[in-house]
XYZ file of C-alpha atoms in Angstrom:
111
model
C 19.734 54.141 -7.640
C 18.096 53.652 -4.262
C 20.416 53.362 -1.297
C 19.295 51.688 1.886
C 20.548 52.118 5.424
C 20.666 48.674 7.017
C 20.901 50.172 10.514
C 17.715 52.228 10.224
C 15.685 50.323 7.613
C 15.182 53.466 5.541
C 15.840 53.786 1.809
C 16.640 57.049 0.066
C 17.599 58.694 -3.200
C 20.571 61.045 -3.321
C 18.694 63.211 -5.809
C 15.101 63.154 -6.902
C 12.333 61.032 -5.525
C 11.551 57.339 -5.252
C 9.231 55.543 -7.657
C 7.958 51.985 -8.054
C 10.140 50.463 -10.791
C 9.275 46.806 -10.273
C 6.611 44.473 -9.007
C 6.741 43.409 -5.385
C 6.578 39.735 -4.493
C 5.624 37.607 -1.518
C 6.422 34.132 -0.240
C 3.958 33.683 2.591
C 5.447 33.382 6.040
C 8.970 32.423 5.125
C 12.428 33.899 5.235
C 15.883 32.552 5.909
C 15.604 30.223 8.874
C 11.886 30.794 9.479
C 8.907 29.245 7.738
C 5.316 28.923 8.905
C 2.790 26.609 7.296
C 0.981 28.217 4.349
C -2.308 27.467 6.107
C -1.281 29.595 9.091
C -3.786 32.333 9.950
C -0.954 34.879 9.638
C -0.158 34.099 5.962
C -2.184 37.016 4.498
C -0.365 39.381 6.861
C 2.997 37.908 5.856
C 2.186 38.429 2.173
C 1.159 42.057 2.795
C 4.395 42.542 4.769
C 6.477 41.167 1.898
C 4.798 43.553 -0.555
C 5.228 46.470 1.839
C 8.993 45.885 2.051
C 9.244 46.425 -1.714
C 6.991 49.487 -1.894
C 8.345 52.964 -2.656
C 7.939 55.404 0.218
C 7.751 52.763 2.941
C 10.192 52.292 5.808
C 10.957 49.017 7.520
C 9.323 50.289 10.721
C 6.113 51.336 8.979
C 5.885 47.915 7.308
C 6.652 46.086 10.550
C 4.058 48.142 12.455
C 1.399 47.380 9.800
C 2.425 43.711 9.997
C 1.902 43.613 13.765
C -1.470 45.332 13.482
C -2.619 42.841 10.832
C -1.455 39.845 12.862
C -3.078 41.051 16.084
C -6.311 41.609 14.168
C -6.141 38.048 12.790
C -5.275 36.674 16.235
C -8.413 38.054 17.830
C -8.631 36.642 21.347
C -6.345 33.653 20.672
C -3.456 33.943 23.148
C -1.153 31.650 21.150
C -1.676 33.655 17.941
C -1.093 36.925 19.830
C 2.163 35.520 21.197
C 3.173 34.437 17.673
C 2.352 37.909 16.342
C 4.521 39.615 18.940
C 7.364 37.138 18.391
C 7.312 37.636 14.618
C 7.181 41.401 15.047
C 10.178 41.314 17.378
C 12.136 39.109 15.001
C 11.518 41.340 11.987
C 12.185 44.518 13.953
C 15.559 43.045 14.948
C 16.732 41.493 11.669
C 14.322 42.666 8.968
C 16.572 45.374 7.569
C 18.317 42.960 5.200
C 15.163 41.695 3.438
C 13.746 45.245 3.526
C 16.827 46.726 1.858
C 17.028 43.911 -0.697
C 13.371 44.438 -1.645
C 13.812 48.216 -1.835
C 16.836 48.010 -4.139
C 15.083 45.462 -6.387
C 11.743 47.236 -6.838
C 12.250 50.940 -6.083
C 14.097 53.423 -8.276
C 15.145 57.080 -8.126
C 14.036 59.750 -10.590
């Protein structure tokens, strides 16, 4: 069974290696207390981020860094979208360990 360190956002197996035991899921740009409109330009990035959180071999930081890169790419030169990207990144870096660890324990196994 995968264990996950909520302080570091890293999952591990006490013996063996991690494998993908389940299908990842996404819900657009929504989590407890935060929801963006489905039409938001960031939605594809949010979906990729959700899938990343449930992927074997990923850490919370690697997923969050990919998320920021995707959002900044989508933002282009739009200052408001860049500000949103940085705000979302900061929020997930601060409190994303819970959804990361939940996703890891649901979809990643040890062999």
